CSV table of C-alpha atoms in Angstrom, one decimal:
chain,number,residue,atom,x,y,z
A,1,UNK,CA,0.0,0.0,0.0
A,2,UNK,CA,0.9,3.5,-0.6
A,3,UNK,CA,2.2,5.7,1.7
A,4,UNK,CA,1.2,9.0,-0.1
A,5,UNK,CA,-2.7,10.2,1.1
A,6,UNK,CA,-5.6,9.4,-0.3
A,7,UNK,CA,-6.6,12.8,0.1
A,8,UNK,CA,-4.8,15.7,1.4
A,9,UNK,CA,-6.7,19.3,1.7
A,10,UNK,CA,-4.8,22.4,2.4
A,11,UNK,CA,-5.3,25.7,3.7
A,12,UNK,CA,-9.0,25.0,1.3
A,13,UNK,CA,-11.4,27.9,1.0
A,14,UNK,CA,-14.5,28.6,-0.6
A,15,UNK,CA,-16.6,31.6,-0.3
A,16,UNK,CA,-20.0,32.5,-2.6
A,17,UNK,CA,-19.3,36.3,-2.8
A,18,UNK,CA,-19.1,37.5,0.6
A,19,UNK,CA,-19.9,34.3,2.3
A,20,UNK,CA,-17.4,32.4,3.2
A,21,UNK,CA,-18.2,28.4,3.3
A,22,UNK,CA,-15.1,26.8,3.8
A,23,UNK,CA,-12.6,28.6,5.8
A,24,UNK,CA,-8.8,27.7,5.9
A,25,UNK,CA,-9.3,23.9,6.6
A,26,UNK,CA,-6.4,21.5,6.5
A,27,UNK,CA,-6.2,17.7,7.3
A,28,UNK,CA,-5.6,14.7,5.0
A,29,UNK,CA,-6.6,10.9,5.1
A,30,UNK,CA,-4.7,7.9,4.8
A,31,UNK,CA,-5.2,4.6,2.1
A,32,UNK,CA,-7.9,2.3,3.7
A,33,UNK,CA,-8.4,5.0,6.4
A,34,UNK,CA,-12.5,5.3,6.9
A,35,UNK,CA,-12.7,9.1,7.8
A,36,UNK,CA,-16.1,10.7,9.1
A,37,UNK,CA,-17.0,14.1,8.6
A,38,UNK,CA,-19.5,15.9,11.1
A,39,UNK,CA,-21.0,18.8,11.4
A,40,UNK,CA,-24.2,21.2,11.4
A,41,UNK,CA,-26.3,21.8,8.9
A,42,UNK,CA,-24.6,25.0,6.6
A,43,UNK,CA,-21.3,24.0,8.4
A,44,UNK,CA,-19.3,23.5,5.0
A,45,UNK,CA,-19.4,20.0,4.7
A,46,UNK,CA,-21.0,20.0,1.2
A,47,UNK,CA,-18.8,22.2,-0.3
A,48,UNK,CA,-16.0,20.8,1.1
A,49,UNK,CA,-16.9,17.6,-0.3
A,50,UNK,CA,-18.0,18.9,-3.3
A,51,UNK,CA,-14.5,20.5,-3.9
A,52,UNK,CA,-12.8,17.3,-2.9
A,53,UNK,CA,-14.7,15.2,-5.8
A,54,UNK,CA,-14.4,18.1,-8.2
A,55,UNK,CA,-17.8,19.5,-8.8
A,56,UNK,CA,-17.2,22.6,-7.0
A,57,UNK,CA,-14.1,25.0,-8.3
A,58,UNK,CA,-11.9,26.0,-4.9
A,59,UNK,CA,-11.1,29.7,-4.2
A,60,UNK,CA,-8.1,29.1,-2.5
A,61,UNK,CA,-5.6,26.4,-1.3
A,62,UNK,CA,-5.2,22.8,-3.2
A,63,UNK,CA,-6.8,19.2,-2.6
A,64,UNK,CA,-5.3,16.4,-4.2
A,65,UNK,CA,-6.8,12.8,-4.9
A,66,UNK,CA,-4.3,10.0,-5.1
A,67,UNK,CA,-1.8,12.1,-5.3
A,68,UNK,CA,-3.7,13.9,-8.4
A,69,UNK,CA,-4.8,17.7,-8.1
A,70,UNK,CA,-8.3,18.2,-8.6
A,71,UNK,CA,-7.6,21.4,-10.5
A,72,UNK,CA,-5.1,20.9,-12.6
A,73,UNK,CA,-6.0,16.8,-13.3
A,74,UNK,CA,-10.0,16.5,-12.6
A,75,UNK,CA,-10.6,13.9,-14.7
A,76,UNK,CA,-7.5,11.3,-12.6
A,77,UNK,CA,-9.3,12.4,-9.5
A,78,UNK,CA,-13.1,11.4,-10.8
A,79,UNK,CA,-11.6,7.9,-11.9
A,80,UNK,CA,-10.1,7.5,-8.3
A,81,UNK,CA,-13.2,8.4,-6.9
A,82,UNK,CA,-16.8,6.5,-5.9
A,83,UNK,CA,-19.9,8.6,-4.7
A,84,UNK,CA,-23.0,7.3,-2.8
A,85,UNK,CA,-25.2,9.5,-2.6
A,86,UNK,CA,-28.1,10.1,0.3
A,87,UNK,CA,-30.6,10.2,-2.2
A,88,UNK,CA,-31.7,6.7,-3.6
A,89,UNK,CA,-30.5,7.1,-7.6
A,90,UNK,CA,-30.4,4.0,-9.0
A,91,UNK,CA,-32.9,3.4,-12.1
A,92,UNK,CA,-36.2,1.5,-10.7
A,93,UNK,CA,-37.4,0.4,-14.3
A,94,UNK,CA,-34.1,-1.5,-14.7
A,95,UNK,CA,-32.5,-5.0,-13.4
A,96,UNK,CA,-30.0,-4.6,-10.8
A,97,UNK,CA,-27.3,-6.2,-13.0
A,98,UNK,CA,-28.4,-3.4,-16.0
A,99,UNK,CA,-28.1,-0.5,-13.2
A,100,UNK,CA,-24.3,-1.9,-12.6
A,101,UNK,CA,-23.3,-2.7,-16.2
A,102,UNK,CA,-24.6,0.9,-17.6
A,103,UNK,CA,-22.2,2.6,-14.9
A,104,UNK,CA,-19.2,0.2,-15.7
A,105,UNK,CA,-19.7,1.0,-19.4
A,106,UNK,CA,-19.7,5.5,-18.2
A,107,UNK,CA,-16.5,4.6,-16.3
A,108,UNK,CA,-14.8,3.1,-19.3
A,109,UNK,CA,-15.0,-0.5,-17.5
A,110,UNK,CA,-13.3,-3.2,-20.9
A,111,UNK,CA,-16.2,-4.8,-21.7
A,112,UNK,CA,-13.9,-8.1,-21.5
A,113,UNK,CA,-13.6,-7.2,-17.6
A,114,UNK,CA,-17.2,-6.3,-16.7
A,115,UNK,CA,-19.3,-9.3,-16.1
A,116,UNK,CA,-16.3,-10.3,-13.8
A,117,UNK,CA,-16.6,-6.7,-12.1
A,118,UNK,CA,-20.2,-6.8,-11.4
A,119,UNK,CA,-20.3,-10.5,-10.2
A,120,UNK,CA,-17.7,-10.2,-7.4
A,121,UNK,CA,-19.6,-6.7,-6.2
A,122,UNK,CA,-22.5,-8.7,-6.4
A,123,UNK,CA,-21.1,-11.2,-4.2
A,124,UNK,CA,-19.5,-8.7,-2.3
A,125,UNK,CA,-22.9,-6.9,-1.4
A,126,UNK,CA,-24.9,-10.0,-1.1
A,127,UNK,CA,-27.2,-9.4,-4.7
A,128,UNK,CA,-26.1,-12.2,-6.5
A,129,UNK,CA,-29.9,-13.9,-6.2
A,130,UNK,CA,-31.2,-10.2,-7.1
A,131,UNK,CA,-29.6,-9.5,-10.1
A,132,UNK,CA,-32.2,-9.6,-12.4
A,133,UNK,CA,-34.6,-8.4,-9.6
A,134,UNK,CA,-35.8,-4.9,-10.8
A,135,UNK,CA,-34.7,-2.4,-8.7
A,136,UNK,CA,-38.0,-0.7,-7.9
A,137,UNK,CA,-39.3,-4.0,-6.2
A,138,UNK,CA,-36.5,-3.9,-3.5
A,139,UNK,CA,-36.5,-2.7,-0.1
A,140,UNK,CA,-34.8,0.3,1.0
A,141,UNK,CA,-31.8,-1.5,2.6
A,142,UNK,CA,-31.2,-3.5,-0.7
A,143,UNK,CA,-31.8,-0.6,-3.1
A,144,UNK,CA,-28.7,1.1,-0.9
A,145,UNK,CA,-26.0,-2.1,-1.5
A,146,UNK,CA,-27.3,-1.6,-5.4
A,147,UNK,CA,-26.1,2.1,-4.5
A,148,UNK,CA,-23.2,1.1,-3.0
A,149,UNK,CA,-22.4,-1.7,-5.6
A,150,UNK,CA,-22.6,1.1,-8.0
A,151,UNK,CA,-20.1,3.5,-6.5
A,152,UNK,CA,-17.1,0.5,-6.6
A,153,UNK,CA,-18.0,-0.8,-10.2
A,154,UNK,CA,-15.3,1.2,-11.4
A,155,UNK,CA,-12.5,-0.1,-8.4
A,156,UNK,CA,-12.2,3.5,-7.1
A,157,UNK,CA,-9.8,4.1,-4.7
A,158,UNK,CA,-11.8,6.1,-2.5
A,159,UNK,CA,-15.5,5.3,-2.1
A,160,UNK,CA,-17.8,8.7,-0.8
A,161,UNK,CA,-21.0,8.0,1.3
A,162,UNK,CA,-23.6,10.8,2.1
A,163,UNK,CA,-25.6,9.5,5.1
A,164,UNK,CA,-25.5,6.1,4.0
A,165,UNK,CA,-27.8,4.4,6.2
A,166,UNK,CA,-30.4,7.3,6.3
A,167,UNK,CA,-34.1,5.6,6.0
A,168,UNK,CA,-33.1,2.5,7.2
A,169,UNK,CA,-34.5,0.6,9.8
A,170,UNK,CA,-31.6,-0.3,12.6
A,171,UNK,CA,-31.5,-4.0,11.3
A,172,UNK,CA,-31.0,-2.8,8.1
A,173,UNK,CA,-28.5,-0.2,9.2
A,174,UNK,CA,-26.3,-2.8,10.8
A,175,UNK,CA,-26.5,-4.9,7.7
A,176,UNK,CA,-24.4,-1.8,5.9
A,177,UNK,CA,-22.0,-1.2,8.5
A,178,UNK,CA,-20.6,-5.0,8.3
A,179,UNK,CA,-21.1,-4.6,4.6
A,180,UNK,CA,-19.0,-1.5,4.3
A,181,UNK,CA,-16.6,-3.0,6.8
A,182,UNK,CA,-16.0,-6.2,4.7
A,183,UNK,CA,-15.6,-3.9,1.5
A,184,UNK,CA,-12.9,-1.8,3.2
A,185,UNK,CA,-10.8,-4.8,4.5
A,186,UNK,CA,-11.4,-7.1,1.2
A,187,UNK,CA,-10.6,-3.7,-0.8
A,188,UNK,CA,-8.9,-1.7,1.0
A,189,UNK,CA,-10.5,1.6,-0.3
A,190,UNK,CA,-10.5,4.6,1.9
A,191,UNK,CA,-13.6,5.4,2.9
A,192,UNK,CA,-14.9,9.1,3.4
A,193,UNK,CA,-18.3,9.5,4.8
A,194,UNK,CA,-20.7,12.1,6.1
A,195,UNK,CA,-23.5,11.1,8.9
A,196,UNK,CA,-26.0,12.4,11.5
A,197,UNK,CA,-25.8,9.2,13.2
A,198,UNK,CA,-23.3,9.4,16.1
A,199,UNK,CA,-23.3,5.9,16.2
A,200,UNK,CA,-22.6,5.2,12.7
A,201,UNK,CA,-19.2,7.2,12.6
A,202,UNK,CA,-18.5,5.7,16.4
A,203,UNK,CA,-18.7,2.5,15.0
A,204,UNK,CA,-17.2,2.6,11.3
A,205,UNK,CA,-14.5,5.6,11.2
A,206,UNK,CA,-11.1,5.7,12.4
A,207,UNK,CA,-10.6,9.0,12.8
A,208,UNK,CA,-13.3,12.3,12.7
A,209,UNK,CA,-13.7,15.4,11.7
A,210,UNK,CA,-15.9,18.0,13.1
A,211,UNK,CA,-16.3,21.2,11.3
A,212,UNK,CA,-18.3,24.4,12.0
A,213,UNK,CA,-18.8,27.4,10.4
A,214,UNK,CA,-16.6,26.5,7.8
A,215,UNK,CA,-13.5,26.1,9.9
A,216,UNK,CA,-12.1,22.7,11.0
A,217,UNK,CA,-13.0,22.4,14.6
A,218,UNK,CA,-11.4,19.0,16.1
A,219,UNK,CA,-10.0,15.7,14.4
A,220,UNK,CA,-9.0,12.7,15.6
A,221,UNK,CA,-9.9,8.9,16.6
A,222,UNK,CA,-13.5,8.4,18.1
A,223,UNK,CA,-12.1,7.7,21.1
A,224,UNK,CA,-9.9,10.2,21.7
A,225,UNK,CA,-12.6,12.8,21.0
A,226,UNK,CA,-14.4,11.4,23.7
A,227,UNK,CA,-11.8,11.8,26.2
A,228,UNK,CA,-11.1,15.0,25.0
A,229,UNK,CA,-13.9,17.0,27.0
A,230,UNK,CA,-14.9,17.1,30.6
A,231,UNK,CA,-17.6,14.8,31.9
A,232,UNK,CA,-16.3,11.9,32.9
A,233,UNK,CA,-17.2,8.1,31.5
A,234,UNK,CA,-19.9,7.3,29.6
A,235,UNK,CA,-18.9,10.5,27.0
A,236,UNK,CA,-20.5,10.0,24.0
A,237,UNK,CA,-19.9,10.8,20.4
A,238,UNK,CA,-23.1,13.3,20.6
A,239,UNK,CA,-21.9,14.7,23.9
A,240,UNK,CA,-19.2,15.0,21.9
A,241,UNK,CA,-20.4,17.4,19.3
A,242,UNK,CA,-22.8,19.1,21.3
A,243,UNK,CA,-19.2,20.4,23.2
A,244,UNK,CA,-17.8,21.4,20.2
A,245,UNK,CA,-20.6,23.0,18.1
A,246,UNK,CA,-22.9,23.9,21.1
A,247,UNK,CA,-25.9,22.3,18.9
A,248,UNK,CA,-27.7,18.9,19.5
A,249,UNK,CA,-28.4,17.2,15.9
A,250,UNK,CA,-32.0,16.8,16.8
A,251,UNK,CA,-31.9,20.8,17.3
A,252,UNK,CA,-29.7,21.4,14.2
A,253,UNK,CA,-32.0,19.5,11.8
A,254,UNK,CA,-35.4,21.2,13.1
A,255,UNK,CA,-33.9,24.8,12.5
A,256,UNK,CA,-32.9,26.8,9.9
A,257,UNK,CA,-29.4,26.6,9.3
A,258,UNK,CA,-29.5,30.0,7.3
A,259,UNK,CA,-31.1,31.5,9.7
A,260,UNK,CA,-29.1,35.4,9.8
A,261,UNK,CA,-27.8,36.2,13.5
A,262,UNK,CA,-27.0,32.4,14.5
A,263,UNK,CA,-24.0,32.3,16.5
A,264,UNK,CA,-21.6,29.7,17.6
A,265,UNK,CA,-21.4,28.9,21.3
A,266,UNK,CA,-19.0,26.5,22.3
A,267,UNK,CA,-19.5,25.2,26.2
A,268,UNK,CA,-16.3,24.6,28.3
């Protein structure tokens, strides 16, 4: 394996005219590293992410994929690169097997390789008796392992997952964490995810990031975090970013995270 980064992000900004979404942040994460990034709603985590797999141009500073500058070489960072996103995208009308191949064939998968491809993700993913199952007729755990299938049909180095287990009910959500654990250690692709599950990112990443207000607030290993604030045992992940943002997720999602005149409070 590689010592260079999967991903390294420096001294990143992005502002919208006078807003500034992304603020000076700096971290990078490792091959087969499985890196969480938290934070509010409107705290910069979209466009960070959205600089990092090249849809959004930077203002200032550089990221780099695989060693490959998303600037100056976008197209060798998309090939490096899988996205899951939250939202369910795969095409209902068509077989799971049709939803995989049409994706191998946009990411320049030889047709000599790609029935080989899509059988060991199906495998991988547990699908092979769905393959020809339309996609529309599968529940909403299944649909997301067709999603996920979808984002490695390529072999990406890096696999991206938007609240991956959102909708799911907590069987099925357990079903996805051992999943993506089994693709990370059979692969070894890094894994860069995004959740408002607390126990999601406890359980899957190694280390975390928790960002606010566009600036990089605290990183480092779940349980590290924990013992970095006062309290005592029994510190959670939530307890956790409630220190640090000074907003309970519950609270963050109900409100309006554009709301003019919100201010940060951070409780020591």
């Amino acid at each position: 394996m590689s010592d260079q980064p999967a991903i390294t992000v420096e001294h990143v900004t992005k502002r919208f005219g006078t807003f500034t979404a992304v603020n000076d942040i700096t971290f990078s994460v490792a091959p087969a590293e499985t890196f969480g990034l938290l934070g509010p709603n409107g705290a910069g985590k979209s466009s960070l992410i959205r600089m990092i797999t090249t849809v959004l141009p930077l203002t200032s500073g550089q990221i780099t994929v695989c060693g490959h500058d998303v600037v100056l070489f976008p197209d060798r960072a998309r090939l490096a690169i899988g996205v899951v996103p939250q939202a369910l995208t795969t095409d209902t009308e068509l077989t799971v097997e049709e939803n995989l191949d049409i994706y191998a064939k946009l990411y320049g998968v030889a047709r000599c390789a790609r029935h080989s491809a899509i059988n060991e993700l199906l495998a991988m993913v547990g699908l092979t008796d769905r393959r020809r199952a339309q996609v529309g007729t599968l529940s909403g755990g299944l649909r997301r392992r067709v999603e996920i299938a979808r984002g490695l049909v390529h072999c990406p180095n890096i696999l991206f997952l938007d609240e991956p287990t959102t909708g799911l009910d907590p069987v099925s959500r357990v079903d996805v964490w051992e999943m993506l654990g089994r693709i990370q250690r059979e692969r070894q692709v890094t894994i860069f995810l995004t959740t408002h599950y607390m126990e999601e990112a406890d359980e899957l990443c190694d280390r975390i990031a928790i960002i606010d207000h566009g600036r990089l607030i605290t990183l480092d290993t779940p349980q590290r975090l924990k013992t970095s604030i006062p309290g005592g045992e029994n510190i959670s992940l939530n307890d956790v970013f409630v220190y640090y943002t000074g907003r309970g997720l519950r609270e963050e999602e109900a409100s309006d995270p554009q709301s003019p005149g919100k201010q940060q409070v951070r409780p020591r």
